[in-house]
CSV table of C-alpha atoms in Angstrom, one decimal:
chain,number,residue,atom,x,y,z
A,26,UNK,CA,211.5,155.9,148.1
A,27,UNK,CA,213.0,152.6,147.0
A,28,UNK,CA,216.1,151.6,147.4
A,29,UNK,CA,218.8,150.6,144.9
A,30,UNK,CA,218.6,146.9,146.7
A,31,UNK,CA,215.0,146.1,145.8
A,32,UNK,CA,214.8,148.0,142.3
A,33,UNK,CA,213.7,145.4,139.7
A,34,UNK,CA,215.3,145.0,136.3
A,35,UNK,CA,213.9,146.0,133.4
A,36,UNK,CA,212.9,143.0,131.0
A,37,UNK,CA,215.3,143.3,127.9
A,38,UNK,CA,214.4,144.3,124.1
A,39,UNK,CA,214.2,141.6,121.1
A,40,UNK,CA,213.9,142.3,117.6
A,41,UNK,CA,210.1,142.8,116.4
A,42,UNK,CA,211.6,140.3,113.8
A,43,UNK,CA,210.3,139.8,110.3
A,44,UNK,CA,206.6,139.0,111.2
A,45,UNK,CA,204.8,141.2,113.1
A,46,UNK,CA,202.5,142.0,110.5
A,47,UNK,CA,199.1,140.3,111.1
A,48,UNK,CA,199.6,141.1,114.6
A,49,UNK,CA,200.8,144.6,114.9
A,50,UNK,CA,199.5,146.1,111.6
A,51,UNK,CA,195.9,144.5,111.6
A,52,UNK,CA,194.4,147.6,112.4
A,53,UNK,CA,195.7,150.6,110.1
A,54,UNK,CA,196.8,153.3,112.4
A,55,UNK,CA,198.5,155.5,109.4
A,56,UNK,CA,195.7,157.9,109.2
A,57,UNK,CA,195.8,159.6,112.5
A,58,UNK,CA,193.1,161.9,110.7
A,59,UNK,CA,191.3,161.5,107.3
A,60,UNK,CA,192.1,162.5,104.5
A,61,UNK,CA,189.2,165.0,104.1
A,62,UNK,CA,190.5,166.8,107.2
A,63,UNK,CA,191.3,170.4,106.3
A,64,UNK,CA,194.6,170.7,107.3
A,65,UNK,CA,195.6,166.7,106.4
A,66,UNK,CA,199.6,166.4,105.5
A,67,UNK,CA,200.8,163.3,104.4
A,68,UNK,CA,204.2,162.4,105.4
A,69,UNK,CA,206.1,159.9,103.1
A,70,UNK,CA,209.7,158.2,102.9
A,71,UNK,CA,211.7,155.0,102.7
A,72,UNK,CA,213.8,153.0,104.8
A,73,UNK,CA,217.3,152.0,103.6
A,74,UNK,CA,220.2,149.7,105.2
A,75,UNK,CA,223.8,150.4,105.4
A,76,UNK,CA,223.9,149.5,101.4
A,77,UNK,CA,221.5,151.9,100.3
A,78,UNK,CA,218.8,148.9,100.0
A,79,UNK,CA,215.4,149.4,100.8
A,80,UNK,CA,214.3,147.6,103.7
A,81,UNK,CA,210.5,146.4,103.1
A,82,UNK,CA,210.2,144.8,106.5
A,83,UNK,CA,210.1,147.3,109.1
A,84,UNK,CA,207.5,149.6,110.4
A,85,UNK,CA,207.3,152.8,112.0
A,86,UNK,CA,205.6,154.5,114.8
A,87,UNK,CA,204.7,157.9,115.6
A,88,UNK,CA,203.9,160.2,118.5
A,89,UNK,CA,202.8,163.9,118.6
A,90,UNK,CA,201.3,166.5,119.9
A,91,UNK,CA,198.0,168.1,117.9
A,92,UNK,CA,198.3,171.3,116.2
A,93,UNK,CA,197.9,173.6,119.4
A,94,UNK,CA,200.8,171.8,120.9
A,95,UNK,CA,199.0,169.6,123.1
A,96,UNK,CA,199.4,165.9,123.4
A,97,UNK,CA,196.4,163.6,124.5
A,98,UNK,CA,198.2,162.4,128.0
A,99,UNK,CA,197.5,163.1,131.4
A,100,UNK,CA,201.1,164.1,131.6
A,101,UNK,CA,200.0,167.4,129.5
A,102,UNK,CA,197.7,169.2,131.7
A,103,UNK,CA,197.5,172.5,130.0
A,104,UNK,CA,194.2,172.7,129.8
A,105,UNK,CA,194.0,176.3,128.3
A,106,UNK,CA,195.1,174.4,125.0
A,107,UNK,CA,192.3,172.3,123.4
A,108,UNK,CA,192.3,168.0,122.8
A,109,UNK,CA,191.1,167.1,119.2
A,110,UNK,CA,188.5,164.7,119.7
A,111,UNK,CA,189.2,161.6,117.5
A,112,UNK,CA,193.1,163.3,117.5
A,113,UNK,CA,195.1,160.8,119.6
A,114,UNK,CA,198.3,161.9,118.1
A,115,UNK,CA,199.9,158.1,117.6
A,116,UNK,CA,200.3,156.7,114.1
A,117,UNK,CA,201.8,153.2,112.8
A,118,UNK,CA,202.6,152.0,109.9
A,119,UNK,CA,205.1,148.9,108.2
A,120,UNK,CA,206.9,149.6,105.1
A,121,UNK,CA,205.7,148.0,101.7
A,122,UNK,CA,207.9,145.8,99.6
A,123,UNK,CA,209.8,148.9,98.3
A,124,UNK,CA,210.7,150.6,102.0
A,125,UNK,CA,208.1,153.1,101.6
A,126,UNK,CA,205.7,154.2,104.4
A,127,UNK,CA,202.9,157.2,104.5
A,128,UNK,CA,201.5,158.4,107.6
A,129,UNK,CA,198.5,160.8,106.9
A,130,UNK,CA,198.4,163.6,109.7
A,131,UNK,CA,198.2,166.7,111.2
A,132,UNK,CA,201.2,169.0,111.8
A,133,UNK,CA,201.8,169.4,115.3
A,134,UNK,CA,201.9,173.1,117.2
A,135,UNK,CA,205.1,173.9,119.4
A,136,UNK,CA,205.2,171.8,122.9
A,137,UNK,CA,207.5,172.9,125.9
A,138,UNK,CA,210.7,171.7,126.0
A,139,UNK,CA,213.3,171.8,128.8
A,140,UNK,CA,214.6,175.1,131.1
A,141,UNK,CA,211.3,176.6,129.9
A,142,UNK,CA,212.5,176.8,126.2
A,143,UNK,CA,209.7,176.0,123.4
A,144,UNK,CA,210.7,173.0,121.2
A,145,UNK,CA,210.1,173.6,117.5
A,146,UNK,CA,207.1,171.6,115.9
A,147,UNK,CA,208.2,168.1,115.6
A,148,UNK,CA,207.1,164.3,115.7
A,149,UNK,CA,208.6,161.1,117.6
A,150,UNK,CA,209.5,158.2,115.4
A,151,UNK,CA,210.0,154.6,116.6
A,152,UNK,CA,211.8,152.2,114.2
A,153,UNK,CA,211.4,148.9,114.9
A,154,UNK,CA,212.4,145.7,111.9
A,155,UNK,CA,214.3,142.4,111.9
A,156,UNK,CA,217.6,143.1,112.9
A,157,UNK,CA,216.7,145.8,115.4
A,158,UNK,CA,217.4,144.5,118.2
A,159,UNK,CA,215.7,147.9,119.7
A,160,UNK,CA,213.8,150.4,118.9
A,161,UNK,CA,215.2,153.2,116.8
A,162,UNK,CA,213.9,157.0,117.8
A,163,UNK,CA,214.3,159.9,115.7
A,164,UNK,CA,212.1,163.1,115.4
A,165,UNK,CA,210.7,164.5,112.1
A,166,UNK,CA,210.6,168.2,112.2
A,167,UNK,CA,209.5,170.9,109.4
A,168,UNK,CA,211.2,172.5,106.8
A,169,UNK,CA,209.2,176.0,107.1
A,170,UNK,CA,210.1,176.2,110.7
A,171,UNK,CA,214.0,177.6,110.1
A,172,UNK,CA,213.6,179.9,113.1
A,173,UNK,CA,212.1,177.5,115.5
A,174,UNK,CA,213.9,175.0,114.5
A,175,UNK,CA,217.5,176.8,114.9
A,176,UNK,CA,216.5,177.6,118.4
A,177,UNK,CA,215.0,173.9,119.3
A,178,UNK,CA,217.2,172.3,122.3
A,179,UNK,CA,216.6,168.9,121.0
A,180,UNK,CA,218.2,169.8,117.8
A,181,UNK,CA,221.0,171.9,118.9
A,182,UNK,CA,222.0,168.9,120.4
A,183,UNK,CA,223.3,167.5,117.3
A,184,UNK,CA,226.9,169.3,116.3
A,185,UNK,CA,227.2,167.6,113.1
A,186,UNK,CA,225.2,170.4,110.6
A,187,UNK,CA,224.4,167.5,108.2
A,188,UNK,CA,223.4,164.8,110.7
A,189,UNK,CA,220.7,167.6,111.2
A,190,UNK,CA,219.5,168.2,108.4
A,191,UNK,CA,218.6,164.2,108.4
A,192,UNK,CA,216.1,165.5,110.9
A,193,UNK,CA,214.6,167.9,108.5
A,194,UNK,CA,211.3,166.7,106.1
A,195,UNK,CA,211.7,167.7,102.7
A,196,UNK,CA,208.6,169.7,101.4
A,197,UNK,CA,206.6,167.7,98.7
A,198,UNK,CA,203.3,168.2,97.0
A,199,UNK,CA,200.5,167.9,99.9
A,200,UNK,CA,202.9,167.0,102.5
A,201,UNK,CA,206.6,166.0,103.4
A,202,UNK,CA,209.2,163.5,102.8
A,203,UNK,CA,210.9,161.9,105.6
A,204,UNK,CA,213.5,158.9,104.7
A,205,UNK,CA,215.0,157.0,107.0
A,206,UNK,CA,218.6,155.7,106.9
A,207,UNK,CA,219.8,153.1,109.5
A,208,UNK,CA,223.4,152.9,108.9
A,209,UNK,CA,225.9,154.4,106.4
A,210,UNK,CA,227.2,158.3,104.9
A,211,UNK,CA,223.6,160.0,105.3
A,212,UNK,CA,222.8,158.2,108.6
A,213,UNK,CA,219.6,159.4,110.4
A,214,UNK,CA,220.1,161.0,113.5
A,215,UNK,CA,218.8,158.6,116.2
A,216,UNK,CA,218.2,159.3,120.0
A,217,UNK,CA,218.8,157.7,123.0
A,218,UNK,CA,215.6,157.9,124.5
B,152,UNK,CA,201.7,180.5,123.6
B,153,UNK,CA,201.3,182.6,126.7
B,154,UNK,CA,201.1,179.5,128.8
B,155,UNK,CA,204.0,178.6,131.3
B,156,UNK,CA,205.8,176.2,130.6
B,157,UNK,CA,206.9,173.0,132.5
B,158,UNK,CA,210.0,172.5,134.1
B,159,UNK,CA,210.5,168.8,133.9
B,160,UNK,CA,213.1,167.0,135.6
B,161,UNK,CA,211.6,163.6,136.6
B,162,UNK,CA,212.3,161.8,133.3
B,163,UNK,CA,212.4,157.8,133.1
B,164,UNK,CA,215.8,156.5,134.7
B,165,UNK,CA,218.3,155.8,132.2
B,166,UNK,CA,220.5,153.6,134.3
B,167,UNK,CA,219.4,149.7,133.9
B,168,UNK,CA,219.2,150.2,130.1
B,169,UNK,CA,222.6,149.0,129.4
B,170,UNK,CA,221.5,145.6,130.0
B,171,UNK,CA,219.3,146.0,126.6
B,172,UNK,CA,221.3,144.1,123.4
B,173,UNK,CA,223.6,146.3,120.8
B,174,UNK,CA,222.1,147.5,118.0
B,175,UNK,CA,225.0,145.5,116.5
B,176,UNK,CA,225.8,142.4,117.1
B,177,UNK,CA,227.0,140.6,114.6
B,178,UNK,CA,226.5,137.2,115.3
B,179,UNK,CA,222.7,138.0,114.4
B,180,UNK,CA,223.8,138.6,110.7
B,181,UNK,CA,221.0,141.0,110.1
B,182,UNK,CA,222.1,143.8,112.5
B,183,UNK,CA,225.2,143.8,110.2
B,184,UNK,CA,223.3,146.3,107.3
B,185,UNK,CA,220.7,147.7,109.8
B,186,UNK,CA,222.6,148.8,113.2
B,187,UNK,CA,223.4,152.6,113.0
B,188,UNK,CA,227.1,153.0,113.3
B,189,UNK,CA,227.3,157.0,114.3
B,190,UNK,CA,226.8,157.3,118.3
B,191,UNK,CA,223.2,157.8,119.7
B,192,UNK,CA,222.4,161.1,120.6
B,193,UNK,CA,221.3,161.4,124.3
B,194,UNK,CA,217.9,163.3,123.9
B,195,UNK,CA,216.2,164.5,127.3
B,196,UNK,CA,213.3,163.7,128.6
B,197,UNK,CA,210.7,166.5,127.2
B,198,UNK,CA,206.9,166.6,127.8
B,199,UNK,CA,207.1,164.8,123.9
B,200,UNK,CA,209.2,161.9,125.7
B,201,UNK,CA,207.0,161.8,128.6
B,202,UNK,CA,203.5,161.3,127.0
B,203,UNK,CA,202.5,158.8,124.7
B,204,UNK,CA,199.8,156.6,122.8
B,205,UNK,CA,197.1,155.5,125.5
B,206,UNK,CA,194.9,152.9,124.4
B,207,UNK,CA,191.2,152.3,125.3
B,208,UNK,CA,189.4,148.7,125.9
B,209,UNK,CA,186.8,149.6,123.7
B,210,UNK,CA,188.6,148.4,120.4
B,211,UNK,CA,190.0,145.1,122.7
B,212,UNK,CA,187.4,142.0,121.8
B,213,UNK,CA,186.1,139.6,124.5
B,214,UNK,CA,188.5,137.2,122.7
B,215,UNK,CA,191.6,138.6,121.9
B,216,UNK,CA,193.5,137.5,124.0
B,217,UNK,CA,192.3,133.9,123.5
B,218,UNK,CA,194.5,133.2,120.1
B,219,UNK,CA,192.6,129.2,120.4
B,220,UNK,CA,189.2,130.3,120.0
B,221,UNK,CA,189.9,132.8,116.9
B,222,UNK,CA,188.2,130.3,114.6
B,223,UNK,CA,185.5,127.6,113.7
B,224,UNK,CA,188.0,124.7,115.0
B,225,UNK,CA,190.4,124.7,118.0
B,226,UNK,CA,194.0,124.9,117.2
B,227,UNK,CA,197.1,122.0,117.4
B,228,UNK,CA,199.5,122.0,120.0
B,229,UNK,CA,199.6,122.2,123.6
B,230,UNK,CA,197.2,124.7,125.1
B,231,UNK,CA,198.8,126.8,127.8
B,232,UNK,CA,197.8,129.9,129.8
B,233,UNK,CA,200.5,133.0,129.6
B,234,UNK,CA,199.8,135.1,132.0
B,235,UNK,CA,202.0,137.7,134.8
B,236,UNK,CA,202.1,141.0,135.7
B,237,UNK,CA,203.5,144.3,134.1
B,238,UNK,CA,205.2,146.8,136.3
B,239,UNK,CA,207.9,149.6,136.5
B,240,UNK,CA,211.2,148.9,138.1
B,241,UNK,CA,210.3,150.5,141.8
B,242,UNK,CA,207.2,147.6,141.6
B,243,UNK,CA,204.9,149.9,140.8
B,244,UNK,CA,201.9,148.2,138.5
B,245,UNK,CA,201.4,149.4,134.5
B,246,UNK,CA,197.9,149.5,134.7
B,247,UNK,CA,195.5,149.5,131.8
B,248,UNK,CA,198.5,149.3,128.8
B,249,UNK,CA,198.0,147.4,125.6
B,250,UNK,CA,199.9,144.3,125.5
B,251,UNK,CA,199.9,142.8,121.9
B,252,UNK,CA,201.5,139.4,121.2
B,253,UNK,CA,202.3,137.0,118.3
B,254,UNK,CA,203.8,133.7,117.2
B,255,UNK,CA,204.4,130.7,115.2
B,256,UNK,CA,201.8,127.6,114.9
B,257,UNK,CA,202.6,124.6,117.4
B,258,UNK,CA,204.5,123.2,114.5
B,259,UNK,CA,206.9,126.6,114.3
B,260,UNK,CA,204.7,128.1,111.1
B,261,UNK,CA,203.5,131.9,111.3
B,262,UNK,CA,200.4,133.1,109.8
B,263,UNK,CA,202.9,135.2,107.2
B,264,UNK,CA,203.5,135.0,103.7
B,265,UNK,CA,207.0,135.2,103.9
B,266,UNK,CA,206.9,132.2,106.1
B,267,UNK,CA,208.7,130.2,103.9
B,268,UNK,CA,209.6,126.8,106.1
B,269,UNK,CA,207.4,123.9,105.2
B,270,UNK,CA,205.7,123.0,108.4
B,271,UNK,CA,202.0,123.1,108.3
B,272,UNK,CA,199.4,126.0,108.9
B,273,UNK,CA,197.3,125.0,111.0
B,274,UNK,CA,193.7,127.0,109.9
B,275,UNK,CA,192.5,127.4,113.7
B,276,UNK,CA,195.3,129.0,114.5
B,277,UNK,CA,196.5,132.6,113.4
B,278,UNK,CA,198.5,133.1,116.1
B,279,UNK,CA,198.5,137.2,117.1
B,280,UNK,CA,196.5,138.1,120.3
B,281,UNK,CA,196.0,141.4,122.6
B,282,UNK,CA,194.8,142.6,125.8
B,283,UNK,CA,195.3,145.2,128.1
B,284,UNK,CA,196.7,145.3,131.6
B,285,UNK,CA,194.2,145.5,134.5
B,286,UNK,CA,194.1,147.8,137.7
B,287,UNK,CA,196.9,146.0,139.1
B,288,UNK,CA,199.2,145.4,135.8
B,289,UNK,CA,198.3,141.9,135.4
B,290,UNK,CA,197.0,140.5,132.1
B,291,UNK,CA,196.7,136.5,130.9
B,292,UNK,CA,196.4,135.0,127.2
B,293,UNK,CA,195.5,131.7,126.3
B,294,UNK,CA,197.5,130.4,123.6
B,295,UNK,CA,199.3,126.9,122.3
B,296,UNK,CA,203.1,126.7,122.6
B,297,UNK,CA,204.6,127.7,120.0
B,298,UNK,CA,207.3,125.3,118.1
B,299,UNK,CA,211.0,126.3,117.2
B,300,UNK,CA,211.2,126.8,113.6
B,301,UNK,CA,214.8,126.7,111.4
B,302,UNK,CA,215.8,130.0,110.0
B,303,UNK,CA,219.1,130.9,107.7
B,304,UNK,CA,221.4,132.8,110.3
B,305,UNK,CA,224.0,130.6,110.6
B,306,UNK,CA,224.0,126.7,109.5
B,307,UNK,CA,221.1,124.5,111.3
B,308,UNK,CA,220.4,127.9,112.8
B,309,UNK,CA,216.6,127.3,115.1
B,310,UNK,CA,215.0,129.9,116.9
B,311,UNK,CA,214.0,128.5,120.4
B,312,UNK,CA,210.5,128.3,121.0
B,313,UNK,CA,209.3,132.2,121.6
B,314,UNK,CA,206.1,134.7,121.9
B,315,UNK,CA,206.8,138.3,120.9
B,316,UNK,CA,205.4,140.8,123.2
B,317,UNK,CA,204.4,144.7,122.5
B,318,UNK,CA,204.0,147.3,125.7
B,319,UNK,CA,203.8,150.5,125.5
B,320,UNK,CA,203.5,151.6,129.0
B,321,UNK,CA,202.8,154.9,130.3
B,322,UNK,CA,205.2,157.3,127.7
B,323,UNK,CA,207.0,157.5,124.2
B,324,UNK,CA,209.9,156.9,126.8
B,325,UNK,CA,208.7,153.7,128.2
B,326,UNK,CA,207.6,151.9,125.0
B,327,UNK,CA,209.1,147.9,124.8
B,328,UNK,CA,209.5,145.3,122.1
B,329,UNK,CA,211.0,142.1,123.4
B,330,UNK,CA,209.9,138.0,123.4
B,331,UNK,CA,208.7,135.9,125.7
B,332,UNK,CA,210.8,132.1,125.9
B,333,UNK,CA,210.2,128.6,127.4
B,334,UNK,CA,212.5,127.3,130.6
B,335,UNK,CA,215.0,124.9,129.6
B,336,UNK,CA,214.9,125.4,125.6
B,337,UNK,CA,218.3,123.2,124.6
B,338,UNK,CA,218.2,125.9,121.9
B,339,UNK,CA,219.1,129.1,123.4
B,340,UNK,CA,223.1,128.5,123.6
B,341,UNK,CA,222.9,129.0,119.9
B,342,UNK,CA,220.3,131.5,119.6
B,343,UNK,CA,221.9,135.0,118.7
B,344,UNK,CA,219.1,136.5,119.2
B,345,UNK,CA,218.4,135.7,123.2
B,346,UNK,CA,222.4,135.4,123.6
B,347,UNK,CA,222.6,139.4,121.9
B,348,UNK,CA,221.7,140.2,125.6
B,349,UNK,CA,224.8,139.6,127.3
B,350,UNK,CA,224.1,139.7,131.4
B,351,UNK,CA,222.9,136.5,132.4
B,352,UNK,CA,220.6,137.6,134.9
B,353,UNK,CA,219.1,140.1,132.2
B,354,UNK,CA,218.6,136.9,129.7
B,355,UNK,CA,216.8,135.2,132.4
B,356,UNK,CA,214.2,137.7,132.5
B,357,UNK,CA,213.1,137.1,129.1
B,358,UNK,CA,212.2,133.1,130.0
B,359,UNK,CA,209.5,132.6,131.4
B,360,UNK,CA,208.3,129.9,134.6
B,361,UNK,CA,206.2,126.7,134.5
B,362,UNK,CA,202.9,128.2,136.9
B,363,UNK,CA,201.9,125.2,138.5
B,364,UNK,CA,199.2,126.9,140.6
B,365,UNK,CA,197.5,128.9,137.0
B,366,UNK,CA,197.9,125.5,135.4
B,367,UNK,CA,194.2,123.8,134.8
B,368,UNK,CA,193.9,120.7,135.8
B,369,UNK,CA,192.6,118.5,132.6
B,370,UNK,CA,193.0,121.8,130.2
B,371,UNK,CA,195.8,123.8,130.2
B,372,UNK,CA,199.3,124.0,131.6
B,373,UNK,CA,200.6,127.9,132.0
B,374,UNK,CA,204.1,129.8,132.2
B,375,UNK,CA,204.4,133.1,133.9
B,376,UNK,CA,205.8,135.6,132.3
B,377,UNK,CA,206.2,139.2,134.8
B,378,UNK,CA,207.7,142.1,132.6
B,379,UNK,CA,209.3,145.3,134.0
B,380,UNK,CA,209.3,148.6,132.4
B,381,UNK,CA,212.0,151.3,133.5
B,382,UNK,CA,211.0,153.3,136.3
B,383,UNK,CA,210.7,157.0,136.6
B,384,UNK,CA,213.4,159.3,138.3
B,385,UNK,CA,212.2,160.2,141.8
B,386,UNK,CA,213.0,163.7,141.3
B,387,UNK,CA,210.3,165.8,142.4
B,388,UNK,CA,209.8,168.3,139.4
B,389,UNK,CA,207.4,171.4,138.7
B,390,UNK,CA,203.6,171.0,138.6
B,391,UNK,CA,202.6,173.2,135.2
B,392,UNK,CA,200.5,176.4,135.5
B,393,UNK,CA,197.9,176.2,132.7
């Protein structure tokens, strides 16, 4: 055990600032499976500042579980549920010159959640642009999932019935809609992690 | 879902984050549109938290994290080695972990087209490197020092000489954006960017040392640069029952 004397500090956040791209998004890691794959979801949306702008220089991030609930970490050990090969369950992507992003996925099964309650199907989102001086996190979870979700402990965290919904993807053709606002009326709902 | 599930309590320690900057801070103009304004929601830590994106070395090239031997030519500017060591904050090593960097030219250009200051490119140089962390959380680029470049924050507003650093260590919980600077810039006093971080001992963290002892003699100077994740709550917690 360590003591409170030698514990290090941690090494503070700076904004990813506007030019990250040819570093971070060199590789495309939007399609976290191909298209082709038979049950591929696209999830879409836009980023918008305070004045309802779109901001076309930030990117997001993604982490979840595959669709038997199971994320590819040691940390999950349950190995009665199946790994996807080729499925490592993080996704990236920057916004194009009008805020928009598409991530092109799977939808994740239930994963365990705390005091032995199942969370409701959901993905992690990191925000990250100039002006950020940290991370955003917020979690995109699934309109068709009303019962789940009313009994997830992550979102019955959140009092305000309309800073929930902000949580909720919006069903479109092949997929969802998930827009992110960073300030303002319809704020997302953002975590401290 | 007939499997038990965990009982997690050892999440990562949320104590020691404080010293991160505001989301706003207004002397950095663009956190005025972009910082939420309603209060963070405090989300525990769940197996979702926990996990996250692990990274092989099989897409890492031999030379990625050389950012002067990326082209034909060798790049301008003074070659240094950044190198140092990634651990949590009980000193415990982040082995194998992608670290991915990336900066301006020696003369304070990015590779970007929205670069807009007129200093030169410099076509040996692009300027974005990775690696990953070995057994003992240590990892070393080889780079050129970057220059300070002018940007439109505030009147003859210059961003000190900096490299931006990517880690993800072990979990969603643990991930880190932040940027490396140079001892004894003259221009951090009016950098709101370094100066959004408030403790002073925090601040020094993100400057890095002149490495004598890594320095090559006839080749290369080097700065070390040691970075520490937050640590994870000692609380003994359940082992799962698949």
């Amino acid at each position: 055990m360590s003591s409170e004397r030698s514990r290090a500090g941690i090494t503070p956040s700076q904004t990813v600032g506007p030019f990250f791209h040819f570093s971070l998004l060199k590789e495309d890691y939007s399609r976290l499976v191909g298209s082709d794959h038979p049950s591929a979801i696209r999830i879409e949306g836009t980023v918008y500042d305070g004045t309802g702008e779109v901001v076309p220089d930030a990117m997001l991030e993604i982490w979840q579980a595959n669709s038997a609930g199971r994320y590819a970490h040691p940390e999950d050990s349950r190995e009665g549920l199946s790994l996807e090969e080729g499925f490592s369950g993080f996704g990236r992507c920057g916004t194009d010159s009008e805020g928009r992003f598409t991530f092109i996925t799977i939808k994740p099964g239930p994963v365990p959640g705390p005091e032995g309650k199942m969370q409701a199907p959901h993905i992690l989102v990191s925000v990250f642009a100039r002006g950020l001086l940290k991370r955003l996190t917020t979690r995109i979870y699934f309109p068709e999932e009303e019962e789940a979700n009313s009994e997830d402990p992550v979102l019955a965290l959140i009092e305000d019935p309309e800073m929930k919904k902000t949580l909720i993807a919006h069903p479109i053709e092949g997929g969802y809609r998930f827009d992110v606002h960073l300030q303002g009326e319809s704020q997302t709902a953002f975590f401290d992690v | 879902m007939a499997q038990q599930t965990r009982n997690i309590a050892g999440g990562y320690r949320r104590e020691g984050s404080e010293i991160h900057p505001p989301y706003l801070y207004p002397d950095y103009k663009g956190t005025r549109l972009r910082a939420p304004k309603k209060p963070l929601i405090i989300v525990p830590h769940t197996l979702s938290e926990l996990t996250g994106p692990l990274f092989g070395h099989t897409g890492i090239g031999p030379l990625d994290n050389d950012l002067t031997r990326q082209h034909e030519g060798e790049p301008l500017g003074e070659r240094i080695i950044v190198h140092g060591r990634v651990m949590d904050e009980d000193g415990r090593p982040v082995r194998n972990s992608l670290i991915e960097i990336w900066q301006a030219n020696a003369a304070g250009r990015y590779a970007h087209k929205g670069d807009q200051h007129p200093a030169p490119l410099d076509p040996n140089f692009s300027g974005a490197g990775r690696c990953m962390t070995d057994d003992e959380g240590y990892y070393r680029f080889i780079t050129i020092k970057p220059g300070a470049y002018p940007w439109g924050n505030h009147p003859n507003a210059w961003r000190p000489a900096h490299i931006h650093f990517s880690l993800f260590g072990p979990a969603f919980a643990t991930r880190l954006v932040t940027q490396m600077y140079f001892p004894g810039d003259p221009l951090f006093y009016q950098d709101p960017i370094f100066q959004s971080v408030r403790d002073p001992k925090a601040q020094k963290r993100l400057i890095s040392t002149f490495d004598l002892e890594t320095t090559v003699p006839e080749w290369a100077l080097a700065f070390r640069f040691d970075i520490v994740l937050r640590g994870r709550d000692a609380t003994p917690f359940e082992r799962p029952h698949a």
